[in-house]
Short mmCIF file of N, CA and C in Angstrom, two decimals:
data_model
loop_
_atom_site.label_atom_id
_atom_site.label_comp_id
_atom_site.label_asym_id
_atom_site.label_seq_id
_atom_site.Cartn_x
_atom_site.Cartn_y
_atom_site.Cartn_z
N MET A 209 1.00 -1.50 -0.24
CA MET A 209 -0.13 -0.15 -0.16
C MET A 209 0.79 1.23 -0.15
N GLU A 210 0.54 2.22 -0.91
CA GLU A 210 1.32 2.78 -0.55
C GLU A 210 1.40 4.63 0.09
N GLN A 211 2.32 5.07 0.79
CA GLN A 211 1.68 5.93 1.99
C GLN A 211 1.38 7.26 1.40
N THR A 212 0.65 7.78 1.59
CA THR A 212 0.12 8.82 0.91
C THR A 212 0.80 10.21 1.54
N LEU A 213 0.71 11.22 0.72
CA LEU A 213 1.60 12.30 0.75
C LEU A 213 0.96 13.27 1.81
N PRO A 214 2.41 14.04 2.37
CA PRO A 214 2.14 15.60 3.42
C PRO A 214 1.28 16.67 2.57
N ILE A 215 1.18 16.15 1.54
CA ILE A 215 0.87 16.76 0.60
C ILE A 215 -0.78 16.68 0.21
N VAL A 216 -1.54 15.25 0.53
CA VAL A 216 -2.82 15.01 0.22
C VAL A 216 -3.25 14.50 0.96
N GLN A 217 -2.41 14.65 2.30
CA GLN A 217 -3.14 14.70 4.26
C GLN A 217 -3.94 16.30 4.39
N GLN A 218 -3.65 17.07 3.39
CA GLN A 218 -3.07 18.68 4.13
C GLN A 218 -4.07 18.82 3.33
N ASP A 219 -5.00 18.19 2.60
CA ASP A 219 -6.01 18.94 1.45
C ASP A 219 -6.77 17.69 0.83
N GLU A 220 -8.10 17.25 1.52
CA GLU A 220 -9.23 16.56 0.87
C GLU A 220 -9.07 16.98 -0.07
N TRP A 221 -9.26 18.02 -0.86
CA TRP A 221 -9.83 17.98 -2.46
C TRP A 221 -8.70 17.30 -3.15
N LEU A 222 -7.19 17.11 -2.99
CA LEU A 222 -6.34 16.35 -3.69
C LEU A 222 -7.23 15.31 -3.98
N LYS A 223 -7.65 13.99 -2.81
CA LYS A 223 -8.37 13.17 -2.04
C LYS A 223 -8.05 11.79 -3.73
N PRO A 224 -9.07 13.07 -4.57
CA PRO A 224 -9.13 11.55 -5.43
C PRO A 224 -8.36 12.05 -7.06
N VAL A 225 -7.57 12.80 -6.82
CA VAL A 225 -6.68 12.70 -7.68
C VAL A 225 -4.99 12.74 -7.34
N GLU A 226 -4.63 11.43 -5.57
CA GLU A 226 -4.16 11.35 -5.30
C GLU A 226 -3.09 10.33 -6.27
N GLY A 227 -3.46 8.75 -6.66
CA GLY A 227 -3.08 7.96 -7.49
C GLY A 227 -2.12 8.98 -8.75
N GLU A 228 -2.60 10.13 -9.46
CA GLU A 228 -1.87 11.06 -10.76
C GLU A 228 -1.03 11.78 -10.06
N ILE A 229 -1.10 12.48 -8.06
CA ILE A 229 0.13 13.47 -7.67
C ILE A 229 1.30 11.92 -6.82
N ASN A 230 0.49 10.22 -7.07
CA ASN A 230 1.67 9.76 -6.68
C ASN A 230 2.77 9.38 -7.60
N TYR A 231 2.07 8.78 -8.83
CA TYR A 231 2.87 8.87 -9.86
C TYR A 231 3.85 9.48 -10.44
N ARG A 232 3.66 11.27 -10.21
CA ARG A 232 3.93 12.34 -10.61
C ARG A 232 5.45 12.29 -8.98
N HIS A 233 4.85 12.02 -8.23
CA HIS A 233 6.28 11.90 -7.23
C HIS A 233 7.99 11.09 -7.73
N GLN A 234 6.52 10.10 -8.12
CA GLN A 234 7.54 8.70 -8.13
C GLN A 234 8.48 8.82 -9.14
N LEU A 235 7.44 9.42 -10.24
CA LEU A 235 8.81 10.46 -11.58
C LEU A 235 9.48 11.14 -11.06
N TYR A 236 9.46 12.21 -9.97
CA TYR A 236 10.33 12.82 -9.40
C TYR A 236 11.92 11.97 -8.41
N THR A 237 11.57 11.29 -7.91
CA THR A 237 12.03 10.70 -6.86
C THR A 237 13.08 10.15 -7.74
N ASP A 238 11.98 9.15 -9.07
CA ASP A 238 13.33 8.17 -9.87
C ASP A 238 13.90 8.51 -10.53
N LYS A 239 14.18 9.86 -10.85
CA LYS A 239 15.34 11.04 -11.58
C LYS A 239 16.00 10.94 -11.01
N LEU A 240 15.22 12.22 -9.46
CA LEU A 240 16.14 12.59 -8.47
C LEU A 240 17.71 11.36 -8.15
N ARG A 241 17.23 9.94 -7.93
CA ARG A 241 18.44 9.45 -7.87
C ARG A 241 18.59 8.26 -8.94
N ALA A 242 18.72 8.98 -10.25
CA ALA A 242 19.35 8.96 -11.54
C ALA A 242 20.58 10.05 -11.72
N ILE A 243 20.12 10.46 -11.36
CA ILE A 243 20.68 11.73 -11.17
C ILE A 243 21.04 11.74 -9.81
N GLU A 244 21.68 11.80 -8.93
CA GLU A 244 21.98 11.58 -7.81
C GLU A 244 23.16 9.98 -8.17
N ALA A 245 22.89 9.24 -8.51
CA ALA A 245 24.15 8.29 -9.09
C ALA A 245 24.82 8.12 -9.94
N SER A 246 24.21 9.14 -10.94
CA SER A 246 25.60 9.68 -12.36
C SER A 246 26.07 10.69 -11.85
N SER A 247 25.85 12.12 -10.90
CA SER A 247 26.22 13.28 -11.20
C SER A 247 27.57 13.49 -9.00
N GLY A 248 26.31 12.48 -8.10
CA GLY A 248 26.72 12.67 -6.83
C GLY A 248 26.18 13.30 -5.71
N SER A 249 25.55 14.59 -7.65
CA SER A 249 24.19 14.88 -5.70
C SER A 249 23.98 16.05 -7.09
N ILE A 250 22.05 16.33 -6.21
CA ILE A 250 21.95 17.28 -7.01
C ILE A 250 22.63 18.79 -7.31
N SER A 251 22.99 19.25 -6.12
CA SER A 251 24.24 20.20 -6.33
C SER A 251 24.99 19.67 -7.13
N ASP A 252 25.76 18.96 -7.68
CA ASP A 252 26.64 18.80 -9.04
C ASP A 252 25.88 19.12 -10.50
N TYR A 253 24.85 18.28 -10.43
CA TYR A 253 24.28 18.32 -10.49
C TYR A 253 23.85 19.23 -12.18
N ALA A 254 23.14 20.64 -10.34
CA ALA A 254 22.63 21.64 -11.23
C ALA A 254 24.03 22.75 -11.65
N ASN A 255 25.21 22.76 -11.04
CA ASN A 255 26.69 23.19 -11.00
C ASN A 255 28.05 22.30 -12.32
N GLY A 256 27.04 21.40 -12.95
CA GLY A 256 27.52 21.21 -14.14
C GLY A 256 28.06 22.84 -15.56
N TYR A 257 28.00 22.95 -15.68
CA TYR A 257 28.23 24.11 -15.74
C TYR A 257 29.22 25.18 -15.81
N ASN A 258 29.78 23.81 -14.69
CA ASN A 258 31.61 24.32 -14.01
C ASN A 258 31.93 23.33 -14.50
N TYR A 259 31.65 22.10 -15.31
CA TYR A 259 32.39 21.66 -15.65
C TYR A 259 32.00 21.53 -17.53
N TYR A 260 30.89 21.59 -17.75
CA TYR A 260 31.40 21.16 -19.22
C TYR A 260 30.73 22.55 -19.33
N GLY A 261 31.16 22.19 -21.22
CA GLY A 261 31.23 23.61 -22.12
C GLY A 261 33.23 24.30 -22.34
N TRP A 262 32.63 25.24 -21.60
CA TRP A 262 34.78 25.81 -22.06
C TRP A 262 34.59 25.56 -20.71
N GLN A 263 36.00 25.21 -20.79
CA GLN A 263 36.38 25.37 -19.30
C GLN A 263 37.56 26.45 -19.23
N TYR A 264 38.27 26.31 -18.73
CA TYR A 264 39.66 27.03 -18.69
C TYR A 264 40.29 26.42 -17.96
N ASP A 265 41.79 26.19 -17.93
CA ASP A 265 42.40 25.44 -17.04
C ASP A 265 43.84 26.46 -17.59
N GLY A 266 44.12 27.59 -16.52
CA GLY A 266 45.02 27.81 -15.57
C GLY A 266 46.15 27.19 -14.94
N ILE A 267 46.12 26.25 -15.78
CA ILE A 267 47.11 25.34 -14.80
C ILE A 267 48.66 25.04 -15.90
N LEU A 268 47.30 24.07 -17.01
CA LEU A 268 47.81 23.44 -18.10
C LEU A 268 47.64 24.79 -18.85
N GLN A 269 47.05 25.68 -18.85
CA GLN A 269 47.32 26.60 -19.52
C GLN A 269 46.06 26.33 -21.21
N GLY A 270 45.10 26.07 -21.56
CA GLY A 270 44.16 26.18 -22.41
C GLY A 270 42.65 26.23 -21.63
N TRP A 271 41.90 26.09 -22.31
CA TRP A 271 41.27 25.49 -22.81
C TRP A 271 40.38 23.61 -22.65
N TRP A 272 39.66 23.42 -21.83
CA TRP A 272 39.22 21.93 -22.25
C TRP A 272 37.06 21.72 -22.66
N PHE A 273 37.09 21.33 -23.39
CA PHE A 273 35.54 21.69 -24.15
C PHE A 273 35.59 19.31 -23.33
N ARG A 274 33.95 20.31 -23.30
CA ARG A 274 33.69 18.87 -22.19
C ARG A 274 31.98 18.77 -23.27
N GLU A 275 31.27 17.48 -23.48
CA GLU A 275 30.21 17.78 -23.34
C GLU A 275 29.97 16.00 -22.93
N TRP A 276 28.05 15.37 -22.87
CA TRP A 276 27.96 15.10 -22.15
C TRP A 276 27.01 14.36 -23.35
N LEU A 277 27.92 12.80 -23.58
CA LEU A 277 26.67 12.05 -24.65
C LEU A 277 27.01 10.56 -24.32
N PRO A 278 26.21 10.40 -23.82
CA PRO A 278 26.65 9.03 -23.85
C PRO A 278 26.43 7.46 -25.02
N ALA A 279 25.58 7.52 -25.62
CA ALA A 279 25.13 6.56 -26.26
C ALA A 279 25.85 7.39 -28.18
N ALA A 280 26.99 8.51 -27.64
CA ALA A 280 27.51 8.45 -28.58
C ALA A 280 28.55 7.36 -29.32
N HIS A 281 28.91 7.23 -30.36
CA HIS A 281 30.01 6.30 -30.98
C HIS A 281 31.05 7.15 -31.32
N ASP A 282 31.05 8.60 -32.21
CA ASP A 282 31.89 9.21 -32.36
C ASP A 282 31.57 11.72 -31.52
N VAL A 283 32.75 11.64 -31.65
CA VAL A 283 32.07 12.70 -30.91
C VAL A 283 33.28 14.39 -31.83
N TYR A 284 33.28 14.75 -32.69
CA TYR A 284 34.37 16.25 -32.88
C TYR A 284 34.12 17.75 -32.77
N LEU A 285 34.86 18.42 -32.50
CA LEU A 285 34.59 20.16 -32.59
C LEU A 285 34.91 20.34 -33.79
N PHE A 286 34.55 21.06 -33.78
CA PHE A 286 34.82 22.08 -35.11
C PHE A 286 33.79 23.78 -34.84
N GLY A 287 34.37 24.21 -35.85
CA GLY A 287 34.66 25.69 -35.96
C GLY A 287 35.50 26.61 -36.40
N ASP A 288 35.26 28.01 -36.76
CA ASP A 288 36.50 28.78 -36.79
C ASP A 288 37.87 28.93 -37.28
N PHE A 289 37.72 28.50 -35.97
CA PHE A 289 39.31 28.29 -35.76
C PHE A 289 40.04 27.51 -36.08
N ASN A 290 39.03 26.05 -36.31
CA ASN A 290 40.25 25.16 -36.85
C ASN A 290 39.38 25.09 -38.99
N ASN A 291 39.03 25.59 -39.13
CA ASN A 291 38.30 25.98 -40.26
C ASN A 291 37.69 25.33 -40.77
N TRP A 292 36.75 24.92 -40.03
CA TRP A 292 35.40 24.06 -40.08
C TRP A 292 35.16 22.44 -40.23
N GLN A 293 37.02 22.39 -40.17
CA GLN A 293 37.24 20.81 -40.60
C GLN A 293 36.45 20.00 -39.87
N ARG A 294 35.44 18.86 -39.82
CA ARG A 294 34.71 18.32 -38.65
C ARG A 294 35.35 16.58 -38.49
N THR A 295 36.47 16.47 -39.44
CA THR A 295 36.81 15.64 -38.09
C THR A 295 38.80 15.38 -38.02
N GLU A 296 38.89 16.86 -38.09
CA GLU A 296 39.85 17.08 -37.35
C GLU A 296 40.74 16.35 -35.82
N LEU A 297 39.54 17.78 -34.80
CA LEU A 297 39.67 17.38 -34.08
C LEU A 297 38.45 16.18 -33.46
N ARG A 298 38.82 15.63 -32.31
CA ARG A 298 38.07 14.83 -31.84
C ARG A 298 38.90 14.49 -31.04
N LEU A 299 37.08 14.76 -29.17
CA LEU A 299 36.73 14.30 -28.31
C LEU A 299 37.42 12.81 -28.13
N ASN A 300 37.75 12.99 -26.61
CA ASN A 300 37.90 11.92 -25.32
C ASN A 300 36.76 11.27 -24.39
N LYS A 301 36.44 9.72 -24.59
CA LYS A 301 35.18 9.80 -24.46
C LYS A 301 35.32 8.91 -22.54
N ASP A 302 34.29 9.37 -21.86
CA ASP A 302 35.47 8.57 -20.24
C ASP A 302 34.08 7.40 -19.90
N ARG A 303 34.41 6.89 -19.20
CA ARG A 303 33.68 5.42 -18.53
C ARG A 303 32.11 6.32 -18.46
N ASN A 304 32.15 7.25 -18.41
CA ASN A 304 30.95 7.74 -17.62
C ASN A 304 29.63 8.68 -18.41
N GLY A 305 30.87 8.78 -19.74
CA GLY A 305 29.87 9.07 -21.08
C GLY A 305 30.09 10.91 -21.60
N VAL A 306 31.57 11.05 -21.07
CA VAL A 306 31.39 12.63 -20.87
C VAL A 306 32.47 12.65 -21.65
N TRP A 307 33.27 13.47 -23.16
CA TRP A 307 33.56 13.41 -24.34
C TRP A 307 33.81 14.56 -24.53
N SER A 308 36.22 15.18 -24.52
CA SER A 308 36.16 16.05 -23.98
C SER A 308 37.96 16.32 -24.71
N ILE A 309 37.77 17.05 -24.60
CA ILE A 309 39.29 17.55 -25.89
C ILE A 309 40.23 18.52 -24.87
N PHE A 310 41.07 19.03 -25.17
CA PHE A 310 41.83 20.75 -24.17
C PHE A 310 42.87 20.72 -25.93
N LEU A 311 42.53 21.90 -26.02
CA LEU A 311 43.05 22.63 -27.06
C LEU A 311 44.18 23.48 -25.91
N PRO A 312 45.04 24.23 -26.41
CA PRO A 312 46.33 23.89 -25.41
C PRO A 312 46.15 25.93 -25.96
N ASP A 313 46.37 26.71 -25.25
CA ASP A 313 47.23 28.09 -25.64
C ASP A 313 47.67 28.46 -26.94
N ALA A 314 49.07 27.88 -26.44
CA ALA A 314 50.49 27.15 -27.50
C ALA A 314 49.88 27.60 -28.89
N MET A 315 48.52 26.34 -28.84
CA MET A 315 48.54 26.49 -30.46
C MET A 315 46.50 26.91 -30.97
N TYR A 316 46.12 27.10 -29.59
CA TYR A 316 44.22 27.28 -30.80
C TYR A 316 44.13 28.85 -29.31
N ALA A 317 44.98 29.62 -29.10
CA ALA A 317 45.75 31.42 -28.56
C ALA A 317 45.05 31.72 -29.50
N ASP A 318 45.40 32.38 -31.56
CA ASP A 318 45.40 33.35 -31.63
C ASP A 318 44.00 33.20 -32.34
N ARG A 319 43.36 31.27 -32.37
CA ARG A 319 42.45 30.98 -33.62
C ARG A 319 41.02 31.04 -32.73
N LEU A 320 41.35 30.59 -31.18
CA LEU A 320 39.83 30.10 -30.35
C LEU A 320 39.65 31.47 -29.91
N THR A 321 39.29 32.27 -29.63
CA THR A 321 38.86 33.96 -29.71
C THR A 321 37.11 34.41 -29.18
N HIS A 322 37.06 35.13 -28.30
CA HIS A 322 36.28 36.47 -28.53
C HIS A 322 35.17 35.62 -28.96
N GLY A 323 34.15 35.03 -29.69
CA GLY A 323 33.28 35.37 -30.63
C GLY A 323 33.42 34.47 -32.03
N SER A 324 34.28 33.03 -31.23
CA SER A 324 34.81 31.90 -32.48
C SER A 324 33.37 31.45 -32.54
N LEU A 325 33.33 30.66 -33.72
CA LEU A 325 32.01 30.53 -33.82
C LEU A 325 32.10 28.25 -33.86
N TYR A 326 31.74 27.75 -33.43
CA TYR A 326 31.13 26.02 -32.93
C TYR A 326 30.26 25.49 -33.44
N LYS A 327 30.40 24.40 -33.27
CA LYS A 327 29.55 22.95 -32.87
C LYS A 327 29.86 22.47 -33.00
N ILE A 328 29.39 20.52 -32.69
CA ILE A 328 29.78 19.49 -32.79
C ILE A 328 29.33 18.48 -33.55
N HIS A 329 30.37 17.47 -34.25
CA HIS A 329 30.29 16.65 -35.23
C HIS A 329 29.31 15.31 -34.50
N VAL A 330 28.04 15.11 -34.37
CA VAL A 330 28.87 13.33 -33.59
C VAL A 330 27.43 13.18 -33.76
N HIS A 331 28.62 11.02 -33.65
CA HIS A 331 27.54 9.97 -34.67
C HIS A 331 26.92 9.05 -33.74
N GLY A 332 25.87 9.63 -33.81
CA GLY A 332 25.93 8.35 -33.02
C GLY A 332 23.82 7.01 -33.55
N ASN A 333 23.53 6.64 -33.22
CA ASN A 333 22.72 5.51 -33.70
C ASN A 333 21.80 6.08 -35.22
N ASN A 334 21.77 7.57 -35.13
CA ASN A 334 21.12 8.12 -36.09
C ASN A 334 22.08 9.15 -37.14
N GLY A 335 23.09 8.63 -37.22
CA GLY A 335 23.96 8.86 -37.68
C GLY A 335 25.07 10.02 -37.30
N TRP A 336 25.77 10.58 -38.68
CA TRP A 336 26.48 11.59 -38.35
C TRP A 336 25.22 13.26 -38.25
N LEU A 337 25.37 14.04 -37.49
CA LEU A 337 24.73 15.15 -37.51
C LEU A 337 25.55 15.81 -36.80
N ASP A 338 25.27 17.50 -37.20
CA ASP A 338 25.88 18.79 -36.72
C ASP A 338 25.19 19.12 -35.78
N ARG A 339 25.57 19.99 -34.63
CA ARG A 339 25.19 20.40 -33.03
C ARG A 339 26.04 21.24 -32.51
N ILE A 340 24.65 22.22 -31.42
CA ILE A 340 25.25 22.67 -31.49
C ILE A 340 25.37 21.72 -29.68
N PRO A 341 25.92 22.79 -28.86
CA PRO A 341 26.26 21.77 -27.77
C PRO A 341 25.29 22.08 -26.34
N ALA A 342 25.07 21.38 -25.51
CA ALA A 342 24.13 21.24 -25.16
C ALA A 342 24.38 23.21 -24.13
N TYR A 343 25.84 23.15 -23.28
CA TYR A 343 27.09 24.54 -22.47
C TYR A 343 26.43 25.14 -23.64
N ALA A 344 26.87 25.27 -24.71
CA ALA A 344 26.86 26.41 -24.99
C ALA A 344 26.71 27.64 -24.27
N THR A 345 27.00 28.75 -24.35
CA THR A 345 26.63 30.11 -23.24
C THR A 345 26.75 30.95 -24.20
N ARG A 346 26.35 31.05 -25.53
CA ARG A 346 25.93 32.22 -27.14
C ARG A 346 25.13 31.71 -28.29
N VAL A 347 24.14 31.83 -28.72
CA VAL A 347 24.03 31.00 -29.62
C VAL A 347 23.83 32.31 -30.92
N VAL A 348 24.71 32.01 -32.21
CA VAL A 348 24.00 32.78 -33.01
C VAL A 348 22.97 32.68 -34.38
N GLN A 349 22.43 33.39 -35.49
CA GLN A 349 22.15 33.40 -36.21
C GLN A 349 22.46 33.18 -37.74
N ASP A 350 22.72 33.03 -38.41
CA ASP A 350 23.22 33.53 -39.96
C ASP A 350 23.14 34.13 -40.98
N GLU A 351 22.76 35.57 -40.94
CA GLU A 351 21.21 35.83 -40.78
C GLU A 351 21.06 35.36 -42.84
N ARG A 352 22.22 34.71 -43.16
CA ARG A 352 21.55 34.56 -44.97
C ARG A 352 21.49 33.27 -44.12
N THR A 353 21.60 32.13 -44.65
CA THR A 353 21.96 30.91 -43.91
C THR A 353 20.25 30.14 -42.85
N LYS A 354 20.39 31.18 -41.98
CA LYS A 354 18.89 30.93 -40.91
C LYS A 354 19.68 29.79 -39.86
N ASP A 355 21.60 29.55 -40.04
CA ASP A 355 21.56 28.15 -39.42
C ASP A 355 22.37 29.01 -37.88
N TYR A 356 22.05 28.09 -37.01
CA TYR A 356 22.45 27.70 -35.61
C TYR A 356 24.17 27.55 -35.27
N THR A 357 24.73 28.79 -34.60
CA THR A 357 26.12 28.07 -34.47
C THR A 357 26.09 28.40 -32.80
N ALA A 358 27.29 27.84 -31.89
CA ALA A 358 27.67 28.78 -30.75
C ALA A 358 28.48 29.08 -31.27
N GLN A 359 28.78 29.87 -29.93
CA GLN A 359 29.48 31.09 -30.39
C GLN A 359 30.76 31.01 -28.83
N PHE A 360 31.94 30.62 -29.25
CA PHE A 360 32.47 30.81 -27.53
C PHE A 360 32.73 32.31 -27.12
N TRP A 361 32.34 31.78 -26.68
CA TRP A 361 31.29 33.72 -25.73
C TRP A 361 32.94 34.21 -24.20
N ILE A 362 33.58 34.15 -24.30
CA ILE A 362 34.27 34.75 -23.21
C ILE A 362 34.79 36.15 -23.18
N PRO A 363 33.86 37.49 -23.08
CA PRO A 363 34.39 39.04 -22.93
C PRO A 363 34.74 38.92 -21.41
N GLN A 364 35.74 40.30 -21.88
CA GLN A 364 36.49 40.99 -20.71
C GLN A 364 35.55 41.58 -19.94
N PRO A 365 36.29 41.96 -19.21
CA PRO A 365 35.18 42.42 -18.54
C PRO A 365 34.81 43.83 -18.25
N PHE A 366 33.70 44.02 -18.69
CA PHE A 366 33.49 45.78 -18.56
C PHE A 366 34.89 46.13 -17.13
N ASP A 367 35.22 47.18 -18.00
CA ASP A 367 36.06 48.50 -17.28
C ASP A 367 35.31 49.68 -16.52
N TRP A 368 34.89 49.80 -15.44
CA TRP A 368 34.93 50.82 -15.38
C TRP A 368 35.08 51.95 -14.56
N GLY A 369 36.56 51.77 -14.65
CA GLY A 369 37.31 52.63 -15.13
C GLY A 369 37.25 53.71 -13.14
N GLU A 370 37.24 54.12 -12.78
CA GLU A 370 37.79 55.47 -11.45
C GLU A 370 36.69 55.98 -10.57
N ASP A 371 35.54 55.45 -11.24
CA ASP A 371 33.99 55.58 -11.45
C ASP A 371 34.29 54.99 -9.73
N ALA A 372 33.51 55.13 -8.98
CA ALA A 372 33.46 55.04 -7.51
C ALA A 372 31.87 55.51 -7.28
N LEU A 373 31.43 54.37 -6.14
CA LEU A 373 29.68 54.28 -5.54
C LEU A 373 29.96 55.52 -4.40
N PHE A 374 30.63 55.67 -3.97
CA PHE A 374 31.57 56.65 -2.48
C PHE A 374 32.44 58.03 -2.72
N ASP A 375 31.58 59.00 -1.88
CA ASP A 375 32.32 59.93 -1.93
C ASP A 375 34.03 59.33 -1.31
N ARG A 376 35.49 58.90 -1.85
CA ARG A 376 36.19 59.32 -1.54
C ARG A 376 36.57 59.56 -0.48
N LYS A 377 36.25 60.82 0.67
CA LYS A 377 36.74 62.14 0.81
C LYS A 377 36.31 61.46 3.01
N ASN A 378 35.33 60.41 2.42
CA ASN A 378 33.75 60.26 3.38
C ASN A 378 33.45 58.63 3.72
N GLU A 379 33.79 59.02 2.48
CA GLU A 379 32.58 57.36 2.37
C GLU A 379 31.51 56.87 2.60
N ASN A 380 31.12 58.22 2.64
CA ASN A 380 28.99 58.37 2.95
C ASN A 380 28.88 57.45 0.93
N LEU A 381 27.49 56.67 1.14
CA LEU A 381 26.65 56.72 0.70
C LEU A 381 26.00 57.16 0.02
N LEU A 382 26.32 58.30 -1.95
CA LEU A 382 25.54 58.49 -2.16
C LEU A 382 24.53 58.24 -3.12
N ILE A 383 23.00 59.03 -2.70
CA ILE A 383 21.63 58.61 -3.72
C ILE A 383 21.79 59.16 -4.64
N TYR A 384 20.96 58.77 -5.88
CA TYR A 384 21.11 59.88 -6.72
C TYR A 384 19.84 59.79 -6.23
N GLU A 385 18.79 59.22 -6.88
CA GLU A 385 17.28 59.19 -6.75
C GLU A 385 16.49 57.95 -6.23
N ALA A 386 15.15 58.50 -5.95
CA ALA A 386 15.16 57.35 -5.42
C ALA A 386 12.91 57.73 -6.03
N HIS A 387 12.22 57.10 -6.62
CA HIS A 387 11.16 56.62 -6.85
C HIS A 387 9.73 55.92 -6.40
N VAL A 388 9.73 55.92 -4.82
CA VAL A 388 8.61 55.99 -3.99
C VAL A 388 7.93 55.61 -4.29
N GLY A 389 6.66 54.28 -4.90
CA GLY A 389 5.47 53.94 -5.18
C GLY A 389 5.63 53.91 -6.84
N MET A 390 6.49 53.96 -7.36
CA MET A 390 6.61 54.59 -9.47
C MET A 390 5.80 53.47 -9.77
N ALA A 391 5.63 53.26 -11.14
CA ALA A 391 4.61 52.27 -11.84
C ALA A 391 3.75 51.98 -10.52
N GLN A 392 3.22 52.26 -10.72
CA GLN A 392 1.54 52.17 -9.42
C GLN A 392 0.33 52.65 -9.21
N GLU A 393 -0.75 52.43 -9.10
CA GLU A 393 -1.80 53.36 -9.23
C GLU A 393 -2.07 54.38 -7.65
N LYS A 394 -1.43 53.84 -6.91
CA LYS A 394 -1.60 54.07 -5.20
C LYS A 394 -0.07 54.15 -4.21
N GLU A 395 -0.25 54.33 -3.83
CA GLU A 395 1.11 55.33 -2.92
C GLU A 395 1.74 54.41 -2.21
N GLY A 396 3.28 53.77 -2.57
CA GLY A 396 3.54 52.61 -1.57
C GLY A 396 4.62 51.60 -2.69
N VAL A 397 5.03 51.32 -2.07
CA VAL A 397 5.85 49.86 -2.79
C VAL A 397 5.73 48.63 -3.77
N GLY A 398 6.05 49.33 -5.34
CA GLY A 398 5.64 48.33 -6.32
C GLY A 398 6.79 48.16 -6.78
N THR A 399 5.87 46.33 -6.58
CA THR A 399 6.28 44.92 -6.74
C THR A 399 6.29 44.47 -8.14
#
């Protein structure tokens, strides 16, 4: 016998759909267990962007590119930085289905730059297909062909120069302007 979930115990109107709620809760817990089994924890899974995609390695001096494609047979990285040669840069697969490649600055610093375009060439059960990586942080569309391509997006931090938010003499906070109740009919704080 299934245990009644607290949400159903607290709301009698949910009793007629308890079976559907239990089914959906089971789907959730099954997926959560699968994520925890493959990633260690839901936090590690959510922080995947710190591992997948483009990650700079300061010790090795270059860029790692990683993509999780456990069912793929072969994966290649290509883009304008290698003259769109689809099968030149083969990724290596680990036992968890993560494909990766390291591009050292010594060879790619002048070619793989902010704004470079790239895709992955994936061989799966459905054949060879060009794909945009799941962890691409920026995707652009070609105006002529309407094709989408991932873009290597590593902008330089904005230089605020000598602008200061505080009066340097006495470090008092300077408030330029405040509009209490703006964007609503009645006085008060608008949300």
